[in-house]
Coordinates of C-alpha atoms in Angstrom, one line a residue:
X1 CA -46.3 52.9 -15.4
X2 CA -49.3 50.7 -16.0
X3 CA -51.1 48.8 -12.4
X4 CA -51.1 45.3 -12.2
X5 CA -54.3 43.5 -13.0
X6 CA -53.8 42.1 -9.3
X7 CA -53.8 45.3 -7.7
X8 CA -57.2 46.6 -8.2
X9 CA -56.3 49.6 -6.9
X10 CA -55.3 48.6 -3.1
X11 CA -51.5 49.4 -4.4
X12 CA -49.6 50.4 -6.8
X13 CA -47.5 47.4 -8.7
X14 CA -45.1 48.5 -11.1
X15 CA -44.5 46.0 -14.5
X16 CA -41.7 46.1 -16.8
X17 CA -42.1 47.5 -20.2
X18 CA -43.0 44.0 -21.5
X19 CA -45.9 43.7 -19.2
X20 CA -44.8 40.2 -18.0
X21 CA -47.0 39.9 -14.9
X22 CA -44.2 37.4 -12.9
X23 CA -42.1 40.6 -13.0
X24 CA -44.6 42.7 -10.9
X25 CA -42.5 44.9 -8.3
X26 CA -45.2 45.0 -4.7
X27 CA -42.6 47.0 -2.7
X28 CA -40.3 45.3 0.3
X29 CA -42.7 45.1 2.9
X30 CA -46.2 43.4 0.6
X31 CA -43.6 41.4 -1.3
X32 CA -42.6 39.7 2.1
X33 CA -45.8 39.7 3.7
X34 CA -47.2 37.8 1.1
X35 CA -43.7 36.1 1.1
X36 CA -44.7 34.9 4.4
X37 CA -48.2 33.5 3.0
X38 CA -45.9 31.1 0.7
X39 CA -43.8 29.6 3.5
X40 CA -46.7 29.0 5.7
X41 CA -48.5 27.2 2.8
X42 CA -45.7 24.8 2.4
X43 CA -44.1 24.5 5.8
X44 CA -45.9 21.4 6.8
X45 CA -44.6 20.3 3.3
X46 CA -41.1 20.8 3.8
X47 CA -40.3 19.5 7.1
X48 CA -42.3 16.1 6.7
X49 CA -39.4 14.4 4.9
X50 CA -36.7 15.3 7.2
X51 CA -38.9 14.4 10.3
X52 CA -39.7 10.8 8.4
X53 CA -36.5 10.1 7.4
X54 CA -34.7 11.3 10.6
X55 CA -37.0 9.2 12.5
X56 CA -36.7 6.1 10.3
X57 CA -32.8 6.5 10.4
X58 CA -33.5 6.4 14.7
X59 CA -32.3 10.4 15.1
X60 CA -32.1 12.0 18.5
X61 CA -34.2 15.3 18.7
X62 CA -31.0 17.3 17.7
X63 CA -30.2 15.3 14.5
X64 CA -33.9 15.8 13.3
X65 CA -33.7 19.7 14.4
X66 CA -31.0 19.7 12.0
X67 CA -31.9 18.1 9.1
X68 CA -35.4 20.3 9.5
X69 CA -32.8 23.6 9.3
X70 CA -30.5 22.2 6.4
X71 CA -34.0 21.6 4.3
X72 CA -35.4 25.0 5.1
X73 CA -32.2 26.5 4.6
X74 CA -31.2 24.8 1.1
X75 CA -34.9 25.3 0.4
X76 CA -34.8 29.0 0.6
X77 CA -31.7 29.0 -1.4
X78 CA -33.4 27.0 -4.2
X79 CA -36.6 28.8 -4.4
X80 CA -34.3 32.2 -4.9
X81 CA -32.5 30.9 -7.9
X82 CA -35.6 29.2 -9.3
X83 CA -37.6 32.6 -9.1
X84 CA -34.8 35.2 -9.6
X85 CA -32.8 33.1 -12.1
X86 CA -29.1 33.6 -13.4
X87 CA -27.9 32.6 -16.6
X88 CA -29.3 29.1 -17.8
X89 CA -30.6 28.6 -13.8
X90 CA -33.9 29.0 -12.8
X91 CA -37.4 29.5 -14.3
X92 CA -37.9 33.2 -13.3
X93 CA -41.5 32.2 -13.0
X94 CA -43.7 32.2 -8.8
X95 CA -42.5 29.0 -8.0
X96 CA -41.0 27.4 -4.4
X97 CA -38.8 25.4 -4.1
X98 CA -38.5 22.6 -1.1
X99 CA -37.7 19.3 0.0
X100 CA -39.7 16.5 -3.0
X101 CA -41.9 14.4 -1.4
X102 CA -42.0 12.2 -3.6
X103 CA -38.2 10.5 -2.4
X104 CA -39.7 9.6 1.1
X105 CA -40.5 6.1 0.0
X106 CA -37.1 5.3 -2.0
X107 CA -35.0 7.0 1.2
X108 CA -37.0 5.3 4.1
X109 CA -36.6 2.0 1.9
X110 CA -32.8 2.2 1.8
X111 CA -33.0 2.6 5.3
X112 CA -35.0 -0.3 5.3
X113 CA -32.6 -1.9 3.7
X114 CA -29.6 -1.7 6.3
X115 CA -28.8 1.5 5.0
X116 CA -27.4 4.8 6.8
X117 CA -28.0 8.7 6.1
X118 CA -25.0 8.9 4.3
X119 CA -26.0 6.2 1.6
X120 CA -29.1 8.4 1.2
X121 CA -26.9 11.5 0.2
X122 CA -25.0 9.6 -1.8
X123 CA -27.8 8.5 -4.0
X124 CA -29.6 11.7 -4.0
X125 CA -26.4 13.5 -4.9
X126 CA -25.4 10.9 -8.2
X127 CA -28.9 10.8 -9.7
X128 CA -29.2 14.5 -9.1
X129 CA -25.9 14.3 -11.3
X130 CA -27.4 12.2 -14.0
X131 CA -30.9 14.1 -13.8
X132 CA -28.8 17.7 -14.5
X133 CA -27.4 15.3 -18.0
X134 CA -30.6 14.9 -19.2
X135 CA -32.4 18.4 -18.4
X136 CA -31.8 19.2 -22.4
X137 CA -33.9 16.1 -23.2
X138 CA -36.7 17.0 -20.9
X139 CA -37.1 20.5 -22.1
X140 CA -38.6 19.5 -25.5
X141 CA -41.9 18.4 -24.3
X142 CA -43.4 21.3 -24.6
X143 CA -44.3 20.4 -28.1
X144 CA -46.1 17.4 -26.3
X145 CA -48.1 19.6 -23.7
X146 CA -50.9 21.4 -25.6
X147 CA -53.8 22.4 -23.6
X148 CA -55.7 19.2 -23.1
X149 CA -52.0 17.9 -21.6
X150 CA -51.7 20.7 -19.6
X151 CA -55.4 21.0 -18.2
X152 CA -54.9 17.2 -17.2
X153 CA -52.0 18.0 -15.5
X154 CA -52.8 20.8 -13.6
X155 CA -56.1 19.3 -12.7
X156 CA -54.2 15.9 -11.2
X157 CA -52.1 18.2 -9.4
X158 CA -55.4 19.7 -7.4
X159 CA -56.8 16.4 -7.2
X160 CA -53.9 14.7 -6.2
X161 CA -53.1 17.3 -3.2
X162 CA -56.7 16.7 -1.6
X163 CA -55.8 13.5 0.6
X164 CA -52.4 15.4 1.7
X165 CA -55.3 18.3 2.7
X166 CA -57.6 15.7 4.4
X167 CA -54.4 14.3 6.7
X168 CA -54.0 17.9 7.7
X169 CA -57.3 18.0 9.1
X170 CA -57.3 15.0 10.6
X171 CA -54.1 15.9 12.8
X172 CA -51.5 14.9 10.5
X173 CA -50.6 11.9 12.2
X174 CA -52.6 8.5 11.9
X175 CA -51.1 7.2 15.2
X176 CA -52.3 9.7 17.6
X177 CA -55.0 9.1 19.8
X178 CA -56.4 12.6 18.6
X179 CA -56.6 11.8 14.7
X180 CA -59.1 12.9 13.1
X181 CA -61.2 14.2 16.2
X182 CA -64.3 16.4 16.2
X183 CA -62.1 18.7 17.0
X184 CA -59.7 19.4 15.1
X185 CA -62.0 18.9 12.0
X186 CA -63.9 21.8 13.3
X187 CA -60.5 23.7 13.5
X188 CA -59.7 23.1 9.9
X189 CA -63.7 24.1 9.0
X190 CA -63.3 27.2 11.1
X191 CA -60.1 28.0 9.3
X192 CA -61.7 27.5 6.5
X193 CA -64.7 29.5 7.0
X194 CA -62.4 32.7 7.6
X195 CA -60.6 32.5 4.6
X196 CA -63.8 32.3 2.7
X197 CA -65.1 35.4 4.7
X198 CA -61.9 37.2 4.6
X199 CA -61.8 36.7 0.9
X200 CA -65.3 37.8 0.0
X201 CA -65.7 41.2 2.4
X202 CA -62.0 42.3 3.1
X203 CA -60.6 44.8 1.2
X204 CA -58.1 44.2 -1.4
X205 CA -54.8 43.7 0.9
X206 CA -57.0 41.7 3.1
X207 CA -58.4 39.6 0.6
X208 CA -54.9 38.8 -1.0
X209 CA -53.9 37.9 2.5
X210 CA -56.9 35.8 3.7
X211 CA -54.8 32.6 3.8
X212 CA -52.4 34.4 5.9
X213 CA -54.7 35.5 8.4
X214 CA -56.7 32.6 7.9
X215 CA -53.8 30.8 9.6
X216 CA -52.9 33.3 12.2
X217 CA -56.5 33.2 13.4
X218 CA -56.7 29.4 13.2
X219 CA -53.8 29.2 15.6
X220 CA -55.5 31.6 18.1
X221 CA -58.8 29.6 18.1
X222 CA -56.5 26.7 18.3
X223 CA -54.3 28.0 21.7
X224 CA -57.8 27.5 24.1
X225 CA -59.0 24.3 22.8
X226 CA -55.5 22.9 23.5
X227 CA -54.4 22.2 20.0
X228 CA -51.6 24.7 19.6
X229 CA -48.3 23.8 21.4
X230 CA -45.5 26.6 21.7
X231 CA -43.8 25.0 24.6
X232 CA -40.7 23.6 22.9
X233 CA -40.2 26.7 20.6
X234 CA -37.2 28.1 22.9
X235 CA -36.0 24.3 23.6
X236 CA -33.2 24.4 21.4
X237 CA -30.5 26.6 19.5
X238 CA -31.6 30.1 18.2
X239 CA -29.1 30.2 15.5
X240 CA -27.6 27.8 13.4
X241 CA -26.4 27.5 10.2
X242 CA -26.1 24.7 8.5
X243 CA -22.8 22.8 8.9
X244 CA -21.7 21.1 5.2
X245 CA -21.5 17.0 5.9
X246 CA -22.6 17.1 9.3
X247 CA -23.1 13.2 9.0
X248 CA -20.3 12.3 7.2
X249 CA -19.2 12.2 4.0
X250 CA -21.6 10.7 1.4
X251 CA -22.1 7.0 0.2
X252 CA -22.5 5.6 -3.2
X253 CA -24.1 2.1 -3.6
X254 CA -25.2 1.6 -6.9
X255 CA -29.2 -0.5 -6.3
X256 CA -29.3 2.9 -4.1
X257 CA -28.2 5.4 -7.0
X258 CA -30.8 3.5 -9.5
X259 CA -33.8 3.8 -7.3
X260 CA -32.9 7.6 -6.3
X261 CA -32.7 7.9 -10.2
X262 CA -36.2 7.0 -10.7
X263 CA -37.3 9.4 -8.2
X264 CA -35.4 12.2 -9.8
X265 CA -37.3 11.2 -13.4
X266 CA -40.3 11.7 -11.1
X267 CA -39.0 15.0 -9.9
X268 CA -38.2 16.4 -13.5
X269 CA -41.8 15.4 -14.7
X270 CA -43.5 16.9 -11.7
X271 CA -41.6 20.3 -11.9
X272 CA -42.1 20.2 -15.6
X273 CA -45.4 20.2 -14.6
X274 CA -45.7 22.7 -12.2
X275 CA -43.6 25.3 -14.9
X276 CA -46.4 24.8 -16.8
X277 CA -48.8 25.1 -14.2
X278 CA -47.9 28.6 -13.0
X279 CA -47.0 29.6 -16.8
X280 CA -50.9 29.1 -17.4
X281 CA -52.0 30.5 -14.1
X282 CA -49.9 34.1 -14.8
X283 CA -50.3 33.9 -18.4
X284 CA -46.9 33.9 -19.0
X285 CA -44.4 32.6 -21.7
X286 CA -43.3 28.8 -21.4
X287 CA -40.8 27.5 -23.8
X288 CA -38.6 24.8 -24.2
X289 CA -35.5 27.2 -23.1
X290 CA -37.5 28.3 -20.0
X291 CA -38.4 25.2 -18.6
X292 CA -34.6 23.9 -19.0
X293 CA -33.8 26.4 -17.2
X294 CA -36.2 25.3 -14.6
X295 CA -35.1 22.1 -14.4
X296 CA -31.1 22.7 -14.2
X297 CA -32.3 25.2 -11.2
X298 CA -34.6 22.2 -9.8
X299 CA -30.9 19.3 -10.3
X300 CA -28.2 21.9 -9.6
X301 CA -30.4 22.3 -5.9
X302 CA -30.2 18.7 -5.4
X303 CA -27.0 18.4 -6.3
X304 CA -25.8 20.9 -3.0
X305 CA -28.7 19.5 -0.6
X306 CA -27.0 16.2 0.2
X307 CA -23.6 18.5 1.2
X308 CA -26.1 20.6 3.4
X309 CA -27.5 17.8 4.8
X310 CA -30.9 17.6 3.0
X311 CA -32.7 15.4 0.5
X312 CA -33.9 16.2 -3.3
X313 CA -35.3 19.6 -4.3
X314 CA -38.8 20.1 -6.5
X315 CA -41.5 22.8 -7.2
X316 CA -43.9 22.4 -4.7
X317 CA -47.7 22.5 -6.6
X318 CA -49.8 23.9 -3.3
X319 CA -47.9 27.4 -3.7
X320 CA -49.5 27.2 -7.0
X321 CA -52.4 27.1 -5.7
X322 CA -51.4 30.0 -3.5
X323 CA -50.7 32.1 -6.7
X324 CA -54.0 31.6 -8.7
X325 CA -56.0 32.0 -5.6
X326 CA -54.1 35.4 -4.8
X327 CA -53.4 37.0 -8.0
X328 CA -50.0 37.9 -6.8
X329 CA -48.2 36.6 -9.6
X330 CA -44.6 38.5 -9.2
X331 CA -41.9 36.4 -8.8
X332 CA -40.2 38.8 -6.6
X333 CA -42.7 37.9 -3.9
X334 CA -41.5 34.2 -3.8
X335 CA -38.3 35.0 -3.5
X336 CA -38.8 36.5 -0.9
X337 CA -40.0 33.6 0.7
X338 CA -37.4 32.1 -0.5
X339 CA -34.9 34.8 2.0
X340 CA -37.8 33.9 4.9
X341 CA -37.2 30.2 4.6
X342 CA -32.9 31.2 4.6
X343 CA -33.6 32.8 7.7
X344 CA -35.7 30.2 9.4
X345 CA -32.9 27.6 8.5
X346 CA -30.2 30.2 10.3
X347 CA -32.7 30.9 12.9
X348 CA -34.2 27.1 14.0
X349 CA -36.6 28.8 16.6
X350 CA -38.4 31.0 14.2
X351 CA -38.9 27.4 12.4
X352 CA -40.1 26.0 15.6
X353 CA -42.3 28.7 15.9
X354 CA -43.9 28.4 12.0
X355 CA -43.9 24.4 13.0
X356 CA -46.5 25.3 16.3
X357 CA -49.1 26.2 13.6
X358 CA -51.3 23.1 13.7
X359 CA -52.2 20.4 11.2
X360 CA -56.2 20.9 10.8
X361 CA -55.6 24.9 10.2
X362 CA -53.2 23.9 7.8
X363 CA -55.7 21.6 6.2
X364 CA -58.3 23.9 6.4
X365 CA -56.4 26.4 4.3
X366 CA -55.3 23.7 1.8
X367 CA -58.8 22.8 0.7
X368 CA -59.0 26.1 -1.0
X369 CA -55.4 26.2 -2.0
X370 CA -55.3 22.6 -3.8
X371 CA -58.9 23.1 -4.9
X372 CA -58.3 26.1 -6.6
X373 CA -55.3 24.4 -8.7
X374 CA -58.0 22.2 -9.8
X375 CA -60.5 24.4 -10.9
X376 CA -57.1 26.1 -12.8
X377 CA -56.8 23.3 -14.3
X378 CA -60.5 22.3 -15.3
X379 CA -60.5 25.8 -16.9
X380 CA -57.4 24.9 -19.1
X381 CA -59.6 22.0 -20.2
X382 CA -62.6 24.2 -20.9
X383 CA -60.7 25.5 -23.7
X384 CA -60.1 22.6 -25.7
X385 CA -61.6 21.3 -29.0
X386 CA -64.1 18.3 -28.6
X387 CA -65.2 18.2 -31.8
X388 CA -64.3 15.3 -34.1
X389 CA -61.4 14.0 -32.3
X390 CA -60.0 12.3 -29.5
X391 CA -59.9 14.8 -26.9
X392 CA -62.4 13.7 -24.4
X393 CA -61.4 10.1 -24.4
X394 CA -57.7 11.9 -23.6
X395 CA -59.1 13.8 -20.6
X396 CA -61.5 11.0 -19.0
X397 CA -58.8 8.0 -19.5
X398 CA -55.7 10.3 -18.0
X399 CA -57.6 11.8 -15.0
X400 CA -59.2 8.5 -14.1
X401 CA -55.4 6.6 -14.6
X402 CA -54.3 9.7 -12.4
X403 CA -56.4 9.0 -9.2
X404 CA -55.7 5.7 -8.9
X405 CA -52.8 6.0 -7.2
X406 CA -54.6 8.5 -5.0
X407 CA -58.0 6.4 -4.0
X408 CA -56.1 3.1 -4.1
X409 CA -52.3 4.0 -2.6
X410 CA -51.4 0.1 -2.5
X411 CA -52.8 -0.5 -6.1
X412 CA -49.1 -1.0 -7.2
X413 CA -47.4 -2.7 -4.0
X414 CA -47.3 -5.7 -6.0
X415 CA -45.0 -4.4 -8.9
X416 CA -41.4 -3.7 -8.9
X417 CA -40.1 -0.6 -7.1
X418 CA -39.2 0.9 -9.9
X419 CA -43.1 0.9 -11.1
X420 CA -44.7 1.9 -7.9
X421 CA -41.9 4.6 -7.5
X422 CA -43.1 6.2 -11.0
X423 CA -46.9 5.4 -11.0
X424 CA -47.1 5.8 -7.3
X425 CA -47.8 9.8 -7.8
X426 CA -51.1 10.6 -9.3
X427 CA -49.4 13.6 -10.9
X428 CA -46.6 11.6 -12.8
X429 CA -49.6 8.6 -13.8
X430 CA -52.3 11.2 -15.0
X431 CA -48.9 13.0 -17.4
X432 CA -47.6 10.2 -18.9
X433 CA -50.8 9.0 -19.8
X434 CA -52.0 12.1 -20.8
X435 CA -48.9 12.4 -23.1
X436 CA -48.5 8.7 -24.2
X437 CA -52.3 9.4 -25.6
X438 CA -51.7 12.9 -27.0
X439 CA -49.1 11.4 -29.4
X440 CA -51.5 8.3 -30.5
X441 CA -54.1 10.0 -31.3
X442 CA -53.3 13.8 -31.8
X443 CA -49.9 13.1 -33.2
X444 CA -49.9 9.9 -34.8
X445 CA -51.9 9.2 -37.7
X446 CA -54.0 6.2 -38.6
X447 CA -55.4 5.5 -41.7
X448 CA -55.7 9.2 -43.2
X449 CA -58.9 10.1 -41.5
X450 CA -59.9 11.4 -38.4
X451 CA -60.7 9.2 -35.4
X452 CA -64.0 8.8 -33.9
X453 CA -65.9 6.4 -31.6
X454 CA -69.2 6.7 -29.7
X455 CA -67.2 9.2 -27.2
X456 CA -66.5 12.0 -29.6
X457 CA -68.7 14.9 -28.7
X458 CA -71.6 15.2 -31.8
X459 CA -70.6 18.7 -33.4
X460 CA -73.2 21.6 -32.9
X461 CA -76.1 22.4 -35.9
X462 CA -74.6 25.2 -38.1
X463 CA -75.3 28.0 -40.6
X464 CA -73.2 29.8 -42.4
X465 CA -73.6 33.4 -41.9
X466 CA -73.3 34.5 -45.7
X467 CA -76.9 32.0 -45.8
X468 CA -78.7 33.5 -42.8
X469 CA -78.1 37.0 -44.3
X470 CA -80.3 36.0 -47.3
X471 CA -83.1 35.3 -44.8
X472 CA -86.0 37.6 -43.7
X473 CA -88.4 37.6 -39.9
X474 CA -91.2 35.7 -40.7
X475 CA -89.4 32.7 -43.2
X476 CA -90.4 29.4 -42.6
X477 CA -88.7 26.2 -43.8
X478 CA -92.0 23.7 -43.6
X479 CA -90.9 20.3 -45.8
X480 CA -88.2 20.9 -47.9
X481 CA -89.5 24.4 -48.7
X482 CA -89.2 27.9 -48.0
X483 CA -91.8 30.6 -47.9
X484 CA -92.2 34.4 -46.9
X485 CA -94.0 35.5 -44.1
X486 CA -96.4 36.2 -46.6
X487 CA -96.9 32.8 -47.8
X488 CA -94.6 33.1 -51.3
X489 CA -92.1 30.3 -52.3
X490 CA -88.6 31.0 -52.1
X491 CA -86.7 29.4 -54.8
X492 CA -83.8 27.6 -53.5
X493 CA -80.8 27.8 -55.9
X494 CA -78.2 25.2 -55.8
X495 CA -74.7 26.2 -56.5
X496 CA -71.8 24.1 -57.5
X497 CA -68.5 23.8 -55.9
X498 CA -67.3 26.4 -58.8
X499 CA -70.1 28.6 -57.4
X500 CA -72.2 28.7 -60.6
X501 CA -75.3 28.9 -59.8
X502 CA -77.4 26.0 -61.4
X503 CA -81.4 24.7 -61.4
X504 CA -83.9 25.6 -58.7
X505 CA -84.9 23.0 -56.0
X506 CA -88.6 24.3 -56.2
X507 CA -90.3 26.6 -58.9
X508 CA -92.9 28.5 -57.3
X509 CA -96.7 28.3 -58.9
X510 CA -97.3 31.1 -60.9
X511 CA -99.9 32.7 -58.6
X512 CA -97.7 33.0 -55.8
X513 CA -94.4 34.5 -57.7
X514 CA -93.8 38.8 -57.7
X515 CA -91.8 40.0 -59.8
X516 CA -88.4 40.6 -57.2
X517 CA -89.0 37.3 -56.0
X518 CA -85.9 36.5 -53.6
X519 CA -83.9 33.3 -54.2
X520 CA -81.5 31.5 -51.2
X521 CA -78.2 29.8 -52.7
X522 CA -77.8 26.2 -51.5
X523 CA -74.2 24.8 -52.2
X524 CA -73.9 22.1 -54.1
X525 CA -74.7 18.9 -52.6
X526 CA -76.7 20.2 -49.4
X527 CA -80.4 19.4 -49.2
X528 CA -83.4 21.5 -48.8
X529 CA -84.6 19.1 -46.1

């Protein structure tokens, strides 16, 4: 058995006989250490929408505890059938599952709106419904993500994640009298400074583990300058597992089911995305068939969350990150987070635990993580034509449409919900953009010709390699003409499009011709000069 590319000799990973890197086997114990690394990453992550909602809905303590264990819990369960797979479920491609951000807005706004958890599971349960429907549809754009999609996309997801870094390092919440203090700034810029270090001189495990240790050591430089708090990890149950309806049973109120809808269109374009994403990042296969699979994986887990007391389920795009920055590309490895995050929801004080680690380390870690799923993406983009065609325009007008959002959060307060719901996410504004202009101008065609505009990229000076041959050191091209080194004409012989050879450009003076005089063939229609 061949080693993985990612092993570089610290262990041996075995592959299958196709070679597919997501299929790497590390062993039990590195697949759940690095297991680990992934539910650290995207802790913060998951719990934020239960802790949000449970305190917008007016939740005691207990009810928030809960709702943090039913998302970890249906979490886990999700990121095992996304990454393992069973028939027609799941990607089989690195990817974690957990609790979308992106339906914070639509559930605290029902909740605005006089209405109660249950109304929340309702809606999240029926457009999870109607999103499983139309998985067929959404697996045929593939044919509309070629490379300058793709690099877009990835690169708004990097891009996009930076402000969610930069709260982490500022404390994570904008109402504490500590946000954003010297600090905890310096925290994150420590914790960043030691995964830098620990990736550059460790040795191969310790370099594949830097954010792991970056976060451990964080939290013990954290513990004397007061920033760590472990005093309410034993405060309430050690095991509990997740009661189905806790709340009650669910309710459907249609204006709730439309909105949730939305969001779940959102959902489907984002872990689209983030299919493609890893695909590029492990150089794997993605088809049509494998990101349907993806997405039944990502509704079917939405479906069950609302009976487990938790909200809709996407790929989260940091643990992408955590992937390209790695190199541990099996997909064994996240599922084994994926039985970490299972446990933690049966076990809430091993959650409280993971939940002591403190915002600005978290942040620190996530500059590299979210940065690096950038730089993934601006490497995509390095691959892509320029040259007489629209590309560039493509790239600057969807990554620009992309941050918007992003720099300017309220750009779209003024539209209807449904509007800011969509265009709200710099990942969903940069894709359909991205996409919408692929087809006009890569797709589509106007007028028989090529398009071009003072943004197309001026192709490079050529020569054909067949002319250069016929060339010797010392010839120089001096108006119009060629001569030897030696200061002899070279006759330069146009040739048709038939390749018939036809009258010279310039006869050479009598005095200056040998006998083997060399000629260069011109094609027809090019010009000495």
């Amino acid at each position: 058995m061949s080693k993985s590319t990612a092993d570089k000799g610290s262990f041996p990973g075995t592959i299958d006989v196709q070679g597919e890197p997501e299929n790497e086997k590390l062993g039990v114990g590195k697949s759940f250490a690095y297991g680990l690394q992934h539910v650290l990453t995207m802790y913060g992550g998951i719990i934020a929408p239960p802790i949000i909602v449970g305190n917008a809905i007016g939740a005691d303590p207990d009810a928030i505890a809960l709702l943090i264990a039913s998302c970890l819990f249906i979490g886990g369960l999700a990121t095992i059938l996304q990454s393992v797979g069973i028939p027609f479920f799941g990607s089989k491609l690195p990817l974690v599952q957990g609790t979308s951000f992106a339906s914070v807005a639509t559930m605290t706004a029902i909740v605005a709106g006089d209405g109660t958890i249950n109304e929340i599971f309702g809606a999240v349960l029926a457009a999870s419904v109607m999103g499983f429907l139309i998985t067929p549809f959404f697996a045929q754009i593939i044919r509309f993500f070629p490379p300058v999609v793709t690099g877009i996309v990835i690169t708004a997801i990097g891009l996009s994640l930076i402000p969610v870094a930069g709260n982490w390092i500022m404390g994570g919440n904008a109402a504490a009298p500590d946000y954003g203090s010297v600090q905890g700034v310096g925290l994150a810029g420590l914790t960043l400074l030691v995964v830098i270090i620990l990736s550059k001189v460790g040795s191969g495990m310790v370099s594949r583990l830097a954010i792991l240790f970056g976060l451990v050591i964080g939290t013990v430089i954290a513990i004397p300058m007061g920033l760590a708090d472990f005093s309410g990890v034993f405060s309430g149950q050690i095991f509990a597992i997740p009661t189905p309806f806790a709340f009650g049973w669910p309710e459907f109120h249609v204006a709730s089911i439309i909105s949730m809808f939305i969001v779940v269109l959102v959902i489907l374009t984002e872990t689209a995305a983030d299919i493609l994403a890893v695909g590029e990042i492990t150089g794997s296969k993605v088809n049509s068939r494998r990101i349907a699979n993806g997405l039944r994986a990502d509704m079917v887990s939405s479906m069950v969350s609302p009976i487990f007391n938790s909200f809709t389920q996407s790929a989260f795009a940091q643990n992408v990150g955590l992937v390209a920055i790695t190199g541990v590309k099996s997909r064994f490895v996240v599922a084994a987070g994926g039985v970490i995050l299972v446990v933690l929801g049966a076990l809430p004080v091993l959650g409280r635990v993971a939940g002591a680690i403190p915002m600005p380390v978290l942040g620190g870690a996530g500059i590299v993580l979210f940065g690096t799923v950038a730089a993934s993406g601006i490497r995509t983009l390095s691959k892509v034509s320029y040259k007489d065609n629209m590309n560039l325009v493509i790239v600057a007008t969807s990554l620009a449409f992309g941050l918007l959002p992003v720099v300017k959060t309220d750009i779209y307060s003024q539209f209807p919900t449904w509007f800011d719901t969509i265009f709200h996410s710099g990942i969903s504004s940069a894709a359909i953009m991205a996409i919408l202009l692929n087809i006009i101008f890569n797709e589509l065609k106007f007028g028989g010709g090529r398009n071009k505009n003072a943004f197309v990229a001026s192709p490079p000076r050529m020569v054909r390699e067949d002319e250069v041959q016929s060339l010797e050191d010392g010839d120089t091209f001096v108006g119009g003409k060629l001569y030897s080194k030696e200061g002899a004409e070279i006759p330069i012989v146009r040739v048709n499009e038939t390749g018939t050879e036809t009258t010279s450009l310039h006869i050479p003076t009598a005095d200056k011709v040998r006998p083997n005089t060399r000629n260069v063939r011109l094609p027809w229609g090019r010009r000495g000069n």
